[in-house]
mmCIF file of C-alpha atoms in Angstrom:
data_model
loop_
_atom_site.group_PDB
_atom_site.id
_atom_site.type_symbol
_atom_site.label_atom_id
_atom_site.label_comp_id
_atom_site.label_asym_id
_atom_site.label_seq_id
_atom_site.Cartn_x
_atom_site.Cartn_y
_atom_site.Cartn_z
ATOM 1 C CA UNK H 1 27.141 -0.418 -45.669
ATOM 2 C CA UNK H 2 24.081 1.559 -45.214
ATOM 3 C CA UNK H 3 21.727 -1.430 -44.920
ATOM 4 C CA UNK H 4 24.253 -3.052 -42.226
ATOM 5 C CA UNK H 5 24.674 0.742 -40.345
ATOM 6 C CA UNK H 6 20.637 -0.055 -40.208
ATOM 7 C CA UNK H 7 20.657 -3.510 -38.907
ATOM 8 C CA UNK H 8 23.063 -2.090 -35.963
ATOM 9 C CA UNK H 9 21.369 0.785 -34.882
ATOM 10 C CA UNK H 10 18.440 -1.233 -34.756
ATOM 11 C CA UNK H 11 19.722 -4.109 -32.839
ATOM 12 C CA UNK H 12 21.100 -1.361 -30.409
ATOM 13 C CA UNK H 13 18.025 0.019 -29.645
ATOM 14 C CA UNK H 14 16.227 -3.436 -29.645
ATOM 15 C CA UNK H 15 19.068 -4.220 -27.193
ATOM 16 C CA UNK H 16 18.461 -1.004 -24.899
ATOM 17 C CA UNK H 17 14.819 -0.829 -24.707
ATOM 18 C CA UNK H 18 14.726 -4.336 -23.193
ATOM 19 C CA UNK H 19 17.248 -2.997 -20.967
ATOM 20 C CA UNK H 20 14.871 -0.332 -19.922
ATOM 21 C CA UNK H 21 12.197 -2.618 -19.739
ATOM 22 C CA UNK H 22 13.996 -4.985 -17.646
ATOM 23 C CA UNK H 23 15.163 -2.471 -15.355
ATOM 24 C CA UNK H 24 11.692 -1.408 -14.511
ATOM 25 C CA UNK H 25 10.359 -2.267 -10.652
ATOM 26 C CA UNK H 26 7.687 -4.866 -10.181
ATOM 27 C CA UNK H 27 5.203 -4.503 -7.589
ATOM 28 C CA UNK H 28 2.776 -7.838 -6.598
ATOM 29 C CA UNK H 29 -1.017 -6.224 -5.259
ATOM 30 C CA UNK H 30 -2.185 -9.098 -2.681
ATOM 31 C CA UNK H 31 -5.709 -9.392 -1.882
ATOM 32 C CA UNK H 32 -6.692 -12.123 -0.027
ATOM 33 C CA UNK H 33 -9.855 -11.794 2.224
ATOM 34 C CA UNK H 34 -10.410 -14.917 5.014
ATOM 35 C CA UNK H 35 -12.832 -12.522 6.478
ATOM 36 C CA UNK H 36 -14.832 -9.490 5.218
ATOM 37 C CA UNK H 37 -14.328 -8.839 1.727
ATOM 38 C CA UNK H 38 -14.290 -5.356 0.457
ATOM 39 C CA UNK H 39 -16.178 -4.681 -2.972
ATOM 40 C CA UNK H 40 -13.244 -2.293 -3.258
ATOM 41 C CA UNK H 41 -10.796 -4.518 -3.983
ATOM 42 C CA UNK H 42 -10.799 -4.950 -7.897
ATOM 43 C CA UNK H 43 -11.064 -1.083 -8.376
ATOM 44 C CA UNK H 44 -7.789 -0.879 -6.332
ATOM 45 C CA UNK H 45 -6.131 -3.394 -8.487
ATOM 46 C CA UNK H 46 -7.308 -1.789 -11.540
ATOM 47 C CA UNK H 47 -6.374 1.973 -10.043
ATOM 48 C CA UNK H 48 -2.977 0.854 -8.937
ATOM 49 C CA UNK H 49 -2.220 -1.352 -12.662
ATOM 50 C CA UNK H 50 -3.045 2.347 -14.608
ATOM 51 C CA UNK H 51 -0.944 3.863 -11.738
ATOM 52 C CA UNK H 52 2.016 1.508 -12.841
ATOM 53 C CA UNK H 53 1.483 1.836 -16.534
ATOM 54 C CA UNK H 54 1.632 6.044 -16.013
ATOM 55 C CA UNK H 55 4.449 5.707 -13.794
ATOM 56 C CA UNK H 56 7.002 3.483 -14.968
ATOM 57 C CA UNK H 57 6.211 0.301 -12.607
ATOM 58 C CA UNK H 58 4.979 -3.168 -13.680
ATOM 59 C CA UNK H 59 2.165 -4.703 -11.623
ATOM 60 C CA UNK H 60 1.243 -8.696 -10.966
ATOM 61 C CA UNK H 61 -1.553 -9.454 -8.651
ATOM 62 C CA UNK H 62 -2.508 -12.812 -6.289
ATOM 63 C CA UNK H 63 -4.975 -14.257 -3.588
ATOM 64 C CA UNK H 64 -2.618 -17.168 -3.638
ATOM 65 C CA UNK H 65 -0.874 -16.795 -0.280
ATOM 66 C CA UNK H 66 1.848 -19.138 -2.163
ATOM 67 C CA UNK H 67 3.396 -16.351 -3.756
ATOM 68 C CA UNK H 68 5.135 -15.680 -0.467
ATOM 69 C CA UNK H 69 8.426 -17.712 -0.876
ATOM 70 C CA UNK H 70 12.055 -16.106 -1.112
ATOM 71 C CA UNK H 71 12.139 -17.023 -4.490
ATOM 72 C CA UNK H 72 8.617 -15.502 -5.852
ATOM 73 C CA UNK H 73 9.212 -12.782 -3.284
ATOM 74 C CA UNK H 74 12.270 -11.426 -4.911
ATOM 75 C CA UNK H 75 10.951 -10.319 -8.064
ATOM 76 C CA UNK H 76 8.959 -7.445 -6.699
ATOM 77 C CA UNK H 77 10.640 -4.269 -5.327
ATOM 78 C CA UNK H 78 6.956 -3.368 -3.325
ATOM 79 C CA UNK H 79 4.509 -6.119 -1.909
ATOM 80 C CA UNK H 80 0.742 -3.813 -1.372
ATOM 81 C CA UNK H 81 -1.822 -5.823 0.852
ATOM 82 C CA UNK H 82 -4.748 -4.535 -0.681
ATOM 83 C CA UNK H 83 -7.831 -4.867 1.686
ATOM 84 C CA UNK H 84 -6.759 -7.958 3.250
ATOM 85 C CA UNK H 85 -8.285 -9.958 5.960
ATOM 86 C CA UNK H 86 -7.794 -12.465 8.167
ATOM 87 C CA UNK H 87 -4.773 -14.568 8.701
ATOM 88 C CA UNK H 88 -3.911 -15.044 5.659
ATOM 89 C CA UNK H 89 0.203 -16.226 5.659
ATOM 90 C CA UNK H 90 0.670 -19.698 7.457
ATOM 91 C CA UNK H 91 4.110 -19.362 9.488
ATOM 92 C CA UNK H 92 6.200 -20.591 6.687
ATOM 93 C CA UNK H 93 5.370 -17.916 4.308
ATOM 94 C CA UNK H 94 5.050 -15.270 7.335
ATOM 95 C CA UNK H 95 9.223 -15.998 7.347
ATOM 96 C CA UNK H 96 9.611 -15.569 4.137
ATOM 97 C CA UNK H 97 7.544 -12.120 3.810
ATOM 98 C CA UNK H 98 10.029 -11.257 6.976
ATOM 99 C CA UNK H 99 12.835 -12.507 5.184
ATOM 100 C CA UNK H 100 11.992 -10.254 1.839
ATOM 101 C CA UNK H 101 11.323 -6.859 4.059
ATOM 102 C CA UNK H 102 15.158 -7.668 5.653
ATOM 103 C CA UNK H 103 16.741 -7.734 2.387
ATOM 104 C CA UNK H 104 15.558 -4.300 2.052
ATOM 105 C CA UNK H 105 12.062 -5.095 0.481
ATOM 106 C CA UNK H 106 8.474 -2.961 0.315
ATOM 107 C CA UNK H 107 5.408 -2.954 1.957
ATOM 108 C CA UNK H 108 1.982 -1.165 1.212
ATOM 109 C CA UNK H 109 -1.061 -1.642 3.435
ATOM 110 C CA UNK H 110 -4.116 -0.688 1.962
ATOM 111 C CA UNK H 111 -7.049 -0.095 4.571
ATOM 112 C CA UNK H 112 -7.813 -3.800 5.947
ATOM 113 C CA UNK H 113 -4.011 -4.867 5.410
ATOM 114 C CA UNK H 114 -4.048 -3.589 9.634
ATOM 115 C CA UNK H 115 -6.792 -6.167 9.983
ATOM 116 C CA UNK H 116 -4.985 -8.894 8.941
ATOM 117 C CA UNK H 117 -2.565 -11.181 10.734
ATOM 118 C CA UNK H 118 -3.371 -9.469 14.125
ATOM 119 C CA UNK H 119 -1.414 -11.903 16.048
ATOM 120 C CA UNK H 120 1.766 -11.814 14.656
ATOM 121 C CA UNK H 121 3.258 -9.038 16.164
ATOM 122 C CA UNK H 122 6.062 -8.317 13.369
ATOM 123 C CA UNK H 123 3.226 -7.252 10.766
ATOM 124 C CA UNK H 124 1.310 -5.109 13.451
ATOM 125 C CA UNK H 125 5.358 -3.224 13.683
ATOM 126 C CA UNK H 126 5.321 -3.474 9.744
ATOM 127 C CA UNK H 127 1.970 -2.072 9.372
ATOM 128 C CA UNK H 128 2.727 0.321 12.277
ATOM 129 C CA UNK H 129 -0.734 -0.126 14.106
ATOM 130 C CA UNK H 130 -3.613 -2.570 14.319
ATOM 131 C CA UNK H 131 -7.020 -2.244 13.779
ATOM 132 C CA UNK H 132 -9.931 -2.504 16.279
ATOM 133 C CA UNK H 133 -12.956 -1.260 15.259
ATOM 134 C CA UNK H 134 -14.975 1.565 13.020
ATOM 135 C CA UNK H 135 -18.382 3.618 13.427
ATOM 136 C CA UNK H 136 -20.991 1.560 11.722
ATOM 137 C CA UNK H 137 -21.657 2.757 8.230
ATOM 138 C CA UNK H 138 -18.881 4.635 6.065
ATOM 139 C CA UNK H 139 -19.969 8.657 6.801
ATOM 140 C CA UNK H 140 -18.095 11.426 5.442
ATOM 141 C CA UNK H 141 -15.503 13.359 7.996
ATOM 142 C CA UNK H 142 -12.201 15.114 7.376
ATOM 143 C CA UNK H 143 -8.921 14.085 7.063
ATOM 144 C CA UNK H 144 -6.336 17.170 8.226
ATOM 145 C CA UNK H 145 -3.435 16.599 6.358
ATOM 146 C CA UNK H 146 -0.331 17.165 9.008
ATOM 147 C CA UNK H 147 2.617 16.554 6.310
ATOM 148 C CA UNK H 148 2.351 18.833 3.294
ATOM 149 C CA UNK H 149 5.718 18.132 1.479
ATOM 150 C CA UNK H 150 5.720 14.393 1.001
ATOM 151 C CA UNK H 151 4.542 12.946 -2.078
ATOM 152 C CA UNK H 152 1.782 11.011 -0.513
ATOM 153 C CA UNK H 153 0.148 14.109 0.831
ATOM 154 C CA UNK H 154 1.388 16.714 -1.036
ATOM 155 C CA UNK H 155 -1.267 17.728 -3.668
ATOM 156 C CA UNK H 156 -3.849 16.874 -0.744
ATOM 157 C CA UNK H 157 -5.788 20.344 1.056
ATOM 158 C CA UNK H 158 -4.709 20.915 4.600
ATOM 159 C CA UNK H 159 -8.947 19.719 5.406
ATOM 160 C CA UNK H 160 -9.272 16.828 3.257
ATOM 161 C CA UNK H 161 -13.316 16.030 3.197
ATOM 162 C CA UNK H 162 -13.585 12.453 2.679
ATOM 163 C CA UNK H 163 -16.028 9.321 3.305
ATOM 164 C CA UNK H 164 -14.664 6.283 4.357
ATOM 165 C CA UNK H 165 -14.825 3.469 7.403
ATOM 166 C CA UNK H 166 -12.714 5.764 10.223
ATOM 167 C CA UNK H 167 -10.627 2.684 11.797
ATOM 168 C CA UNK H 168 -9.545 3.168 14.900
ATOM 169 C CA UNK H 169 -6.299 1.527 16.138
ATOM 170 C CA UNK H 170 -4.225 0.107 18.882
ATOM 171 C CA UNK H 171 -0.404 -1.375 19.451
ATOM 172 C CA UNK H 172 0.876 1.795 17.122
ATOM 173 C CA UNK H 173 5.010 1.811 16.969
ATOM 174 C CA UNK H 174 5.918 5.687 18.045
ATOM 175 C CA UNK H 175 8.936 6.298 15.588
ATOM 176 C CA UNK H 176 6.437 6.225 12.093
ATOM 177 C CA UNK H 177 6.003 9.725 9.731
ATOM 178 C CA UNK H 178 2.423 10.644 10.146
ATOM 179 C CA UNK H 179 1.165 11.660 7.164
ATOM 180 C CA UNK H 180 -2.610 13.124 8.235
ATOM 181 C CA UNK H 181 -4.963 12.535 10.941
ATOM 182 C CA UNK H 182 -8.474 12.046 11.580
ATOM 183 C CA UNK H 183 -10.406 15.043 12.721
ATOM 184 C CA UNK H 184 -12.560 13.470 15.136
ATOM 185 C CA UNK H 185 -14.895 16.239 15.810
ATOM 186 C CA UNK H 186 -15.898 15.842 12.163
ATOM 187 C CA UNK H 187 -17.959 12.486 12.195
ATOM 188 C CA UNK H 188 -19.228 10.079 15.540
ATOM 189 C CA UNK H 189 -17.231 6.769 16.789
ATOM 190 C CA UNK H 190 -13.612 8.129 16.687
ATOM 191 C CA UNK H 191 -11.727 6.936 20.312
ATOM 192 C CA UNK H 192 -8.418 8.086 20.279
ATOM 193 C CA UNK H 193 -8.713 11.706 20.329
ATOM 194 C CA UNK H 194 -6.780 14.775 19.300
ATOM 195 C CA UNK H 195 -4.120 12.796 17.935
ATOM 196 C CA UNK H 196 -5.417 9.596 15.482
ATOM 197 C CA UNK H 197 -3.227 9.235 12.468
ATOM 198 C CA UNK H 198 -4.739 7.179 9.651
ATOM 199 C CA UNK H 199 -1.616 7.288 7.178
ATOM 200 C CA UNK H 200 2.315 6.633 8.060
ATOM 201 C CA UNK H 201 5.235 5.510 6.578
ATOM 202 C CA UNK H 202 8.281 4.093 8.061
ATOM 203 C CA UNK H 203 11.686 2.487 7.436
ATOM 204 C CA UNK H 204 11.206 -1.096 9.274
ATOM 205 C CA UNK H 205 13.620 -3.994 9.876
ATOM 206 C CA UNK H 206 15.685 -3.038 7.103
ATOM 207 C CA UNK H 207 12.950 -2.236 4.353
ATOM 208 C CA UNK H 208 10.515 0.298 3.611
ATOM 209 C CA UNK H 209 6.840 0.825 4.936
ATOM 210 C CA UNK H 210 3.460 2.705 4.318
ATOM 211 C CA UNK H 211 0.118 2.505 5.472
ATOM 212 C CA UNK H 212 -3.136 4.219 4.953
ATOM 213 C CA UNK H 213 -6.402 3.488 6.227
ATOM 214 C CA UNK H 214 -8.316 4.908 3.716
ATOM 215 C CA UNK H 215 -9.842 2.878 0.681
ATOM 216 C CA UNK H 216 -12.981 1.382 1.159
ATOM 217 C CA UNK H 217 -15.497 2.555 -1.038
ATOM 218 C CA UNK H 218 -14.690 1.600 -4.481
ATOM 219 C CA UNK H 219 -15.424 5.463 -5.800
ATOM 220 C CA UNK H 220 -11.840 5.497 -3.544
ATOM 221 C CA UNK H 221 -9.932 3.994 -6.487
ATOM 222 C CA UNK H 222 -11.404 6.999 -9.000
ATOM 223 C CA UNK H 223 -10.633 10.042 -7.113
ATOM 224 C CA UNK H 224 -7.536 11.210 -8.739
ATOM 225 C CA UNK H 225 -6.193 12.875 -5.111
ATOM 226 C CA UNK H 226 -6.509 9.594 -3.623
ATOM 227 C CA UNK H 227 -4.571 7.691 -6.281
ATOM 228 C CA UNK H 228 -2.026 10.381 -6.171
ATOM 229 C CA UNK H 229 -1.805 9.551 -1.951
ATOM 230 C CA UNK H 230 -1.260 5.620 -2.497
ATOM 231 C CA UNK H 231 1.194 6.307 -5.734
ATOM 232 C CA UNK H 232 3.470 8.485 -3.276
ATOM 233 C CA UNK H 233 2.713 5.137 -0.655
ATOM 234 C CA UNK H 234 3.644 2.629 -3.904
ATOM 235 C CA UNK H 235 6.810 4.572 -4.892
ATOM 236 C CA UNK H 236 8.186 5.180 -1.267
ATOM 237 C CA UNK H 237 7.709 1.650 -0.738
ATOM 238 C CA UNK H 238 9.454 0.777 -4.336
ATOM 239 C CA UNK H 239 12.312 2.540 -2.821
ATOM 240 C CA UNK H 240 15.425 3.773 -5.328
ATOM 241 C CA UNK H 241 17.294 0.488 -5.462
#
């Protein structure tokens, strides 16, 4: 009886761990450049798989714009355009990514993502802005951190000193949560003033989005308050269903 008792209790926990397992979200990391590719890119995917190990999400990665299809598509609870550029969806896989955020899918845009597919209007609403330009070289500025209670932003100082490529944007949608701002008066070749957000997030068309420009430099990807900002991005986007 003992040895059967046994067998039972460990085919019941067998049984429930894959249940666990299974139940765990998927996230797919896309990364493909058509234009300027950042030397970031495979310190973000490696950041964001350790991220996903730590925090209870799976992670797959592509450049092959062919995972966009309704059937690949729906596997992954969060899609993160990591550094992207370029058009890089033909208009048969653009309906399908706008297919998978109306079903109540994710979206993560990772620095260049707002550089990519600038004319296709629905990803510049997704995104929430698109880019236009940056100072030359990446210089170090500060970001002032305007929401101190979501995750994203949270842990972050109120002053934020950071080095990075400070994008500047245009066509931004109005009804987005800005998470911080630029402080232009702290570096040279910001044009939007006062008020230039760099990281949002947004319900959109029926699913979830967040942005950040931030992220080019690879040393990004090792600075544990910036992989704390784009978990809080990852797992807003993941969403609780």
């Amino acid at each position: 009886m003992s040895k059967i008792f046994t067998l039972l209790l460990f085919l019941t926990l067998g049984f429930s761990m894959a249940c666990v397992a299974k139940s765990r979200p998927k996230v797919l990391i896309f990364s493909k450049t058509l234009r300027y590719y950042h030397e970031s890119i495979p310190n973000g995917i490696q950041a964001i798989m350790k991220l996903g190990k730590a925090n209870g999400f799976d992670v797959d990665t592509t450049k092959d714009a062919g995972f966009f299809t309704d059937k690949t598509l729906k596997k992954y609870a969060a899609v993160i355009w990591l550094s992207t550029t370029g058009d890089v969806l033909n208009a048969t896989q653009q309906e399908a990514f706008e297919r998978y955020i109306r079903a109540g899918g994710g979206y993560v845009g990772i620095h260049s993502a707002s550089a990519s597919e600038k004319e296709w209007p629905w990803f510049g609403q997704l995104t929430g802005a698109v880019f236009v330009n940056h100072p030359p070289d990446p210089v170090p500025g500060v970001v002032q951190v305007t929401n101190r209670k979501d995750p994203s932003t949270a842990h972050l100082p109120e002053r934020w000193a950071w080095k990075d490529e400070w994008y500047n944007f245009n066509k931004r949608v109005s009804n987005v949560e800005v998470l911080f701002l630029a402080d232009e008066k702290s570096f040279e070749g910001g044009t939007e003033g006062e008020y230039h957000p760099l990281a949002w997030k947004h319900a959109f068309d029926g699913g979830r989005a967040f942005y950040t420009a931030l992220g080019h430099l690879a040393t990004a990807y090792d600075d544990p308050l910036f992989q704390k900002h784009i978990l809080g991005g990852i797992q807003y986007a993941i969403g609780q269903k």
